[in-house]
Short mmCIF file of N, CA and C in Angstrom, two decimals:
data_model
loop_
_atom_site.label_atom_id
_atom_site.label_comp_id
_atom_site.label_asym_id
_atom_site.label_seq_id
_atom_site.Cartn_x
_atom_site.Cartn_y
_atom_site.Cartn_z
N MET A 960 6.09 3.14 14.03
CA MET A 960 4.86 3.15 12.67
C MET A 960 5.09 1.95 12.58
N PHE A 961 3.69 1.87 11.98
CA PHE A 961 3.16 0.05 11.63
C PHE A 961 4.20 -1.09 12.08
N GLU A 962 3.92 -1.07 12.98
CA GLU A 962 4.51 -2.44 14.03
C GLU A 962 3.69 -3.31 13.33
N LYS A 963 4.35 -4.51 13.40
CA LYS A 963 3.46 -5.71 13.08
C LYS A 963 2.43 -6.16 14.06
N SER A 964 2.48 -5.77 15.24
CA SER A 964 1.69 -6.25 16.73
C SER A 964 0.89 -5.26 16.07
N LYS A 965 0.27 -4.20 15.80
CA LYS A 965 -0.54 -3.40 15.31
C LYS A 965 -2.13 -4.12 14.49
N ASP A 966 -3.20 -4.06 14.87
CA ASP A 966 -4.52 -4.66 14.15
C ASP A 966 -3.86 -3.71 12.37
N ARG A 967 -4.28 -4.62 11.97
CA ARG A 967 -4.59 -4.14 10.32
C ARG A 967 -5.71 -4.54 9.57
N TYR A 968 -6.18 -3.35 9.25
CA TYR A 968 -7.50 -3.25 8.34
C TYR A 968 -7.71 -2.82 6.78
N LEU A 969 -8.80 -3.01 6.41
CA LEU A 969 -9.13 -2.86 4.98
C LEU A 969 -10.37 -2.32 4.53
N THR A 970 -10.56 -1.62 3.28
CA THR A 970 -12.01 -1.17 3.32
C THR A 970 -12.37 -1.77 2.30
N ARG A 971 -13.93 -1.86 2.30
CA ARG A 971 -14.43 -2.32 1.20
C ARG A 971 -13.95 -2.40 0.09
N GLY A 972 -13.66 -1.46 -0.38
CA GLY A 972 -13.58 -0.98 -1.83
C GLY A 972 -11.88 -1.55 -2.03
N VAL A 973 -11.01 -1.71 -1.33
CA VAL A 973 -9.83 -2.42 -1.21
C VAL A 973 -10.23 -4.62 -1.40
N ASP A 974 -10.80 -4.36 -0.23
CA ASP A 974 -11.47 -6.02 -0.34
C ASP A 974 -11.92 -5.80 -1.88
N ALA A 975 -12.83 -5.72 -2.38
CA ALA A 975 -13.39 -5.74 -4.29
C ALA A 975 -12.55 -5.54 -5.06
N GLU A 976 -11.84 -4.36 -5.04
CA GLU A 976 -10.71 -3.76 -6.36
C GLU A 976 -9.41 -4.62 -6.58
N ILE A 977 -8.65 -4.92 -4.82
CA ILE A 977 -7.72 -5.36 -5.29
C ILE A 977 -7.22 -6.24 -4.86
N SER A 978 -6.71 -7.34 -5.42
CA SER A 978 -6.31 -8.90 -5.08
C SER A 978 -5.67 -9.10 -3.43
N ILE A 979 -5.92 -10.14 -2.83
CA ILE A 979 -5.09 -10.39 -2.04
C ILE A 979 -3.72 -10.56 -2.11
N GLU A 980 -2.80 -10.75 -3.08
CA GLU A 980 -1.70 -10.94 -3.73
C GLU A 980 -1.28 -9.23 -3.43
N LEU A 981 -1.82 -8.27 -4.37
CA LEU A 981 -1.36 -7.02 -4.42
C LEU A 981 -1.52 -6.35 -3.11
N GLN A 982 -2.65 -7.04 -2.11
CA GLN A 982 -2.37 -6.74 -0.84
C GLN A 982 -1.50 -6.96 -0.05
N VAL A 983 -1.04 -8.23 0.11
CA VAL A 983 -0.27 -8.71 0.57
C VAL A 983 1.32 -7.85 0.27
N LEU A 984 1.47 -7.80 -1.12
CA LEU A 984 2.36 -7.55 -1.51
C LEU A 984 2.94 -6.09 -0.93
N MET A 985 1.64 -4.77 -0.42
CA MET A 985 1.40 -3.42 -0.19
C MET A 985 2.17 -3.77 1.20
N TRP A 986 1.54 -4.26 2.28
CA TRP A 986 1.76 -4.92 3.53
C TRP A 986 3.32 -5.09 3.66
N GLN A 987 4.00 -5.90 2.98
CA GLN A 987 5.00 -6.41 2.95
C GLN A 987 6.25 -5.22 2.68
N ALA A 988 5.63 -4.62 1.60
CA ALA A 988 6.40 -3.38 1.02
C ALA A 988 6.41 -2.25 2.33
N VAL A 989 5.54 -2.23 2.87
CA VAL A 989 5.66 -1.30 4.53
C VAL A 989 6.41 -1.90 5.29
N ASP A 990 6.24 -3.15 5.87
CA ASP A 990 7.06 -3.77 6.80
C ASP A 990 8.44 -3.99 6.19
N GLN A 991 8.97 -3.97 4.99
CA GLN A 991 10.57 -4.21 4.82
C GLN A 991 10.97 -2.48 4.54
N MET A 992 10.19 -1.12 4.57
CA MET A 992 10.96 -0.40 4.27
C MET A 992 11.87 0.30 5.35
N PRO A 993 12.62 0.74 5.55
CA PRO A 993 13.39 1.51 6.28
C PRO A 993 12.67 2.19 7.52
N GLU A 994 13.20 2.33 8.10
CA GLU A 994 12.73 3.29 9.33
C GLU A 994 13.70 4.59 9.47
N PRO A 995 12.67 5.73 9.70
CA PRO A 995 11.84 6.18 10.16
C PRO A 995 10.63 5.76 9.31
N LYS A 996 8.97 5.95 9.37
CA LYS A 996 8.36 5.70 8.37
C LYS A 996 7.18 6.65 8.34
N ASP A 997 6.76 7.12 7.50
CA ASP A 997 5.52 8.10 7.49
C ASP A 997 4.31 7.45 7.99
N TYR A 998 3.83 8.64 8.70
CA TYR A 998 2.82 7.50 8.87
C TYR A 998 1.32 6.93 7.86
N LEU A 999 1.84 7.97 6.49
CA LEU A 999 0.71 7.67 5.63
C LEU A 999 1.79 7.11 4.11
N GLN A 1000 1.32 5.77 3.53
CA GLN A 1000 2.44 4.99 2.69
C GLN A 1000 1.30 5.43 1.60
N VAL A 1001 2.01 5.37 0.22
CA VAL A 1001 0.66 6.40 -1.05
C VAL A 1001 1.40 5.32 -2.30
N PHE A 1002 0.41 4.15 -2.47
CA PHE A 1002 0.62 3.08 -3.69
C PHE A 1002 0.36 3.44 -4.85
N ARG A 1003 0.79 3.42 -6.19
CA ARG A 1003 0.14 4.00 -7.38
C ARG A 1003 0.25 2.37 -8.01
N LEU A 1004 -0.94 2.03 -8.24
CA LEU A 1004 -1.10 0.79 -9.10
C LEU A 1004 -1.62 0.86 -10.77
N SER A 1005 -0.83 0.39 -11.16
CA SER A 1005 -0.95 1.01 -12.52
C SER A 1005 -0.70 -0.56 -13.39
N GLU A 1006 -0.75 -0.50 -14.88
CA GLU A 1006 -0.57 -1.55 -15.74
C GLU A 1006 0.46 -1.13 -17.21
N GLU A 1007 1.25 -2.27 -16.93
CA GLU A 1007 2.06 -1.88 -18.28
C GLU A 1007 2.74 -3.43 -19.12
N ASN A 1008 2.19 -3.25 -20.01
CA ASN A 1008 2.87 -4.94 -20.79
C ASN A 1008 2.12 -5.65 -20.36
N GLY A 1009 1.00 -5.99 -19.62
CA GLY A 1009 0.08 -6.98 -19.01
C GLY A 1009 0.80 -7.16 -17.77
N LEU A 1010 1.97 -6.09 -17.26
CA LEU A 1010 1.94 -6.44 -15.82
C LEU A 1010 1.52 -5.25 -14.58
N GLN A 1011 1.74 -6.31 -13.70
CA GLN A 1011 0.98 -4.98 -12.54
C GLN A 1011 2.22 -4.00 -12.20
N ILE A 1012 2.15 -2.79 -12.47
CA ILE A 1012 3.48 -1.80 -11.94
C ILE A 1012 2.86 -1.49 -10.16
N VAL A 1013 3.88 -1.42 -9.01
CA VAL A 1013 3.57 -0.95 -7.83
C VAL A 1013 4.35 0.03 -7.23
N HIS A 1014 3.97 1.50 -7.63
CA HIS A 1014 5.01 2.42 -7.08
C HIS A 1014 4.73 2.85 -5.51
N HIS A 1015 5.37 3.18 -5.13
CA HIS A 1015 5.39 3.11 -3.26
C HIS A 1015 6.06 4.01 -2.70
N THR A 1016 5.24 5.45 -2.36
CA THR A 1016 5.85 6.12 -1.88
C THR A 1016 5.55 7.21 -0.40
N SER A 1017 6.78 8.07 0.10
CA SER A 1017 5.76 8.76 0.50
C SER A 1017 6.69 9.60 1.83
N GLU A 1018 6.24 10.57 2.08
CA GLU A 1018 6.80 12.47 2.12
C GLU A 1018 7.75 12.19 3.22
N GLN A 1019 7.87 11.79 4.32
CA GLN A 1019 8.97 12.16 5.43
C GLN A 1019 8.65 10.89 6.26
N PRO A 1020 10.26 10.94 6.19
CA PRO A 1020 10.99 10.93 5.24
C PRO A 1020 10.97 10.39 3.14
N GLN A 1021 11.52 11.11 2.97
CA GLN A 1021 11.12 10.17 1.27
C GLN A 1021 11.48 9.11 1.05
N PHE A 1022 10.69 8.81 0.78
CA PHE A 1022 10.47 7.58 0.21
C PHE A 1022 10.02 6.94 -1.22
N GLU A 1023 11.04 6.00 -1.93
CA GLU A 1023 10.44 5.61 -3.61
C GLU A 1023 11.03 4.43 -3.55
N MET A 1024 9.94 3.37 -4.10
CA MET A 1024 10.09 2.02 -4.92
C MET A 1024 8.89 1.48 -5.82
N THR A 1025 9.79 0.80 -6.56
CA THR A 1025 9.29 0.51 -7.68
C THR A 1025 8.47 -0.86 -7.47
N TYR A 1026 7.60 -1.77 -7.81
CA TYR A 1026 7.83 -2.96 -7.82
C TYR A 1026 6.77 -3.59 -9.01
N ILE A 1027 7.06 -5.27 -9.73
CA ILE A 1027 6.43 -4.76 -10.87
C ILE A 1027 6.08 -6.41 -10.65
N ALA A 1028 4.77 -6.77 -11.06
CA ALA A 1028 4.51 -8.08 -10.34
C ALA A 1028 3.90 -8.80 -11.56
N GLU A 1029 3.74 -10.05 -11.66
CA GLU A 1029 2.69 -10.77 -12.90
C GLU A 1029 1.74 -11.05 -11.61
N THR A 1030 0.06 -10.81 -12.78
CA THR A 1030 -0.70 -10.97 -12.17
C THR A 1030 -2.12 -11.03 -13.57
N GLU A 1031 -2.93 -11.91 -12.85
CA GLU A 1031 -4.05 -12.16 -14.07
C GLU A 1031 -4.66 -10.88 -14.38
N LYS A 1032 -5.42 -10.18 -13.47
CA LYS A 1032 -6.01 -9.23 -13.43
C LYS A 1032 -5.27 -7.57 -13.54
N PRO A 1033 -4.31 -7.17 -13.91
CA PRO A 1033 -3.56 -5.91 -13.46
C PRO A 1033 -4.19 -4.99 -13.48
N VAL A 1034 -4.47 -4.01 -12.01
CA VAL A 1034 -5.52 -2.71 -11.79
C VAL A 1034 -4.55 -1.76 -12.04
N THR A 1035 -5.62 -0.83 -11.93
CA THR A 1035 -5.43 0.80 -12.17
C THR A 1035 -6.06 1.29 -10.52
N ALA A 1036 -5.17 2.16 -9.74
CA ALA A 1036 -5.57 2.22 -8.52
C ALA A 1036 -4.98 3.40 -7.62
N LYS A 1037 -5.30 4.38 -6.66
CA LYS A 1037 -3.88 4.42 -5.81
C LYS A 1037 -4.85 4.65 -4.34
N VAL A 1038 -3.67 3.47 -3.73
CA VAL A 1038 -4.10 3.33 -2.58
C VAL A 1038 -3.08 4.13 -1.43
N TYR A 1039 -4.04 4.23 -0.30
CA TYR A 1039 -3.15 4.72 0.99
C TYR A 1039 -3.23 3.48 2.23
N ILE A 1040 -2.05 3.53 3.20
CA ILE A 1040 -2.15 2.81 3.99
C ILE A 1040 -1.54 3.61 5.02
N ILE A 1041 -2.31 3.62 6.18
CA ILE A 1041 -2.18 4.71 7.08
C ILE A 1041 -1.85 3.79 8.63
N ASP A 1042 -1.24 4.54 9.40
CA ASP A 1042 -1.24 4.27 10.68
C ASP A 1042 -1.36 5.48 11.74
N ASP A 1043 -2.47 5.33 12.38
CA ASP A 1043 -2.78 6.15 12.87
C ASP A 1043 -2.73 6.59 14.66
N GLY A 1044 -1.47 5.32 14.70
CA GLY A 1044 -1.12 4.92 15.82
C GLY A 1044 -1.90 3.69 16.71
N ASP A 1045 -3.07 4.13 16.40
CA ASP A 1045 -3.49 2.45 17.68
C ASP A 1045 -3.72 1.12 16.17
N HIS A 1046 -4.08 1.37 15.29
CA HIS A 1046 -3.90 0.49 13.93
C HIS A 1046 -3.54 1.04 12.58
N CYS A 1047 -3.77 -0.23 11.70
CA CYS A 1047 -3.26 0.55 10.44
C CYS A 1047 -4.48 0.41 9.02
N THR A 1048 -4.90 1.30 8.40
CA THR A 1048 -5.69 0.82 7.30
C THR A 1048 -4.95 0.95 5.86
N MET A 1049 -5.37 0.13 5.25
CA MET A 1049 -5.55 0.37 3.60
C MET A 1049 -6.89 0.38 3.22
N LEU A 1050 -6.76 1.63 2.17
CA LEU A 1050 -7.36 1.99 2.17
C LEU A 1050 -7.66 3.04 0.44
N LEU A 1051 -8.71 2.65 -0.44
CA LEU A 1051 -8.29 3.39 -1.94
C LEU A 1051 -8.51 4.92 -1.40
N ALA A 1052 -7.78 5.80 -2.47
CA ALA A 1052 -7.72 6.95 -2.12
C ALA A 1052 -8.77 7.84 -2.25
N GLU A 1053 -10.35 7.74 -3.04
CA GLU A 1053 -11.49 8.01 -3.25
C GLU A 1053 -12.44 7.60 -1.76
N GLU A 1054 -12.13 6.78 -1.00
CA GLU A 1054 -12.13 6.57 0.33
C GLU A 1054 -11.76 7.58 0.93
N TYR A 1055 -10.50 7.95 0.81
CA TYR A 1055 -10.53 8.73 2.16
C TYR A 1055 -11.09 10.20 2.36
#
């Protein structure tokens, strides 16, 4: 799952609402997590004291990690990264 050789895509919603820095952070989070990886990675983005909080989870196997980043405009959103076997897609939860 999530091999770097697979094509990676993002939706219009992600492109419009999520900064490139946060997109890269989420792709790197998936790349750096231990194997095996679930096909569905969930990121909950929130703001706390002006900082961007990125809470990353998956179900099988269970995984949880929180990242804190400085950003000019923290966002609140739920983002999925899905590996469908052929490619990987980053999308907002409401686009699923």
